[in-house]
């Protein structure tokens, strides 16, 4: 598609959606790995309690927000791609 055209290249949009899906999966996988280790690591005391009780849960909340935001972006890309297909077929 020429630079002065309006619209999108649906193959590029699909690639972007795939990249977003991969990023979401990687974040979820990393969270699961870290969460398992947080629960099993031998670490006692007030620092450990604070980390397990506040710091790690806060980080998980932020990571879940990132996942949610990426899912929203992915949905937008999907919608825009679908609209391009519809417009191109008209």
mmCIF file with all atom_site columns, N, CA and C in Angstrom, residues 30-40:
data_model
loop_
_atom_site.group_PDB
_atom_site.id
_atom_site.type_symbol
_atom_site.label_atom_id
_atom_site.label_alt_id
_atom_site.label_comp_id
_atom_site.label_asym_id
_atom_site.label_entity_id
_atom_site.label_seq_id
_atom_site.pdbx_PDB_ins_code
_atom_site.Cartn_x
_atom_site.Cartn_y
_atom_site.Cartn_z
_atom_site.occupancy
_atom_site.B_iso_or_equiv
_atom_site.pdbx_formal_charge
_atom_site.auth_seq_id
_atom_site.auth_comp_id
_atom_site.auth_asym_id
_atom_site.auth_atom_id
_atom_site.pdbx_PDB_model_num
ATOM 1  N N  . UNK A 1 30 ? 6.068  -15.801 32.053 1.00 0.00 ? 30 UNK A N  1
ATOM 2  C CA . UNK A 1 30 ? 7.046  -15.286 33.012 1.00 0.00 ? 30 UNK A CA 1
ATOM 3  C C  . UNK A 1 30 ? 6.414  -15.074 34.381 1.00 0.00 ? 30 UNK A C  1
ATOM 4  N N  . UNK A 1 31 ? 5.202  -14.550 34.399 1.00 0.00 ? 31 UNK A N  1
ATOM 5  C CA . UNK A 1 31 ? 4.507  -14.349 35.677 1.00 0.00 ? 31 UNK A CA 1
ATOM 6  C C  . UNK A 1 31 ? 4.310  -15.677 36.389 1.00 0.00 ? 31 UNK A C  1
ATOM 7  N N  . UNK A 1 32 ? 3.899  -16.700 35.658 1.00 0.00 ? 32 UNK A N  1
ATOM 8  C CA . UNK A 1 32 ? 3.695  -18.012 36.258 1.00 0.00 ? 32 UNK A CA 1
ATOM 9  C C  . UNK A 1 32 ? 4.980  -18.588 36.812 1.00 0.00 ? 32 UNK A C  1
ATOM 10 N N  . UNK A 1 33 ? 6.063  -18.442 36.059 1.00 0.00 ? 33 UNK A N  1
ATOM 11 C CA . UNK A 1 33 ? 7.360  -18.945 36.500 1.00 0.00 ? 33 UNK A CA 1
ATOM 12 C C  . UNK A 1 33 ? 7.823  -18.222 37.759 1.00 0.00 ? 33 UNK A C  1
ATOM 13 N N  . UNK A 1 34 ? 7.756  -16.909 37.729 1.00 0.00 ? 34 UNK A N  1
ATOM 14 C CA . UNK A 1 34 ? 8.194  -16.118 38.886 1.00 0.00 ? 34 UNK A CA 1
ATOM 15 C C  . UNK A 1 34 ? 7.288  -16.381 40.080 1.00 0.00 ? 34 UNK A C  1
ATOM 16 N N  . UNK A 1 35 ? 5.987  -16.455 39.853 1.00 0.00 ? 35 UNK A N  1
ATOM 17 C CA . UNK A 1 35 ? 5.055  -16.699 40.952 1.00 0.00 ? 35 UNK A CA 1
ATOM 18 C C  . UNK A 1 35 ? 5.357  -18.027 41.635 1.00 0.00 ? 35 UNK A C  1
ATOM 19 N N  . UNK A 1 36 ? 5.623  -19.056 40.850 1.00 0.00 ? 36 UNK A N  1
ATOM 20 C CA . UNK A 1 36 ? 5.974  -20.349 41.428 1.00 0.00 ? 36 UNK A CA 1
ATOM 21 C C  . UNK A 1 36 ? 7.240  -20.268 42.258 1.00 0.00 ? 36 UNK A C  1
ATOM 22 N N  . UNK A 1 37 ? 8.221  -19.549 41.764 1.00 0.00 ? 37 UNK A N  1
ATOM 23 C CA . UNK A 1 37 ? 9.486  -19.413 42.496 1.00 0.00 ? 37 UNK A CA 1
ATOM 24 C C  . UNK A 1 37 ? 9.307  -18.564 43.749 1.00 0.00 ? 37 UNK A C  1
ATOM 25 N N  . UNK A 1 38 ? 8.502  -17.516 43.662 1.00 0.00 ? 38 UNK A N  1
ATOM 26 C CA . UNK A 1 38 ? 8.234  -16.674 44.838 1.00 0.00 ? 38 UNK A CA 1
ATOM 27 C C  . UNK A 1 38 ? 7.648  -17.524 45.962 1.00 0.00 ? 38 UNK A C  1
ATOM 28 N N  . UNK A 1 39 ? 6.774  -18.451 45.607 1.00 0.00 ? 39 UNK A N  1
ATOM 29 C CA . UNK A 1 39 ? 6.129  -19.289 46.616 1.00 0.00 ? 39 UNK A CA 1
ATOM 30 C C  . UNK A 1 39 ? 7.076  -20.345 47.184 1.00 0.00 ? 39 UNK A C  1
ATOM 31 N N  . UNK A 1 40 ? 8.066  -20.772 46.391 1.00 0.00 ? 40 UNK A N  1
ATOM 32 C CA . UNK A 1 40 ? 8.911  -21.889 46.825 1.00 0.00 ? 40 UNK A CA 1
ATOM 33 C C  . UNK A 1 40 ? 10.294 -21.491 47.326 1.00 0.00 ? 40 UNK A C  1
#
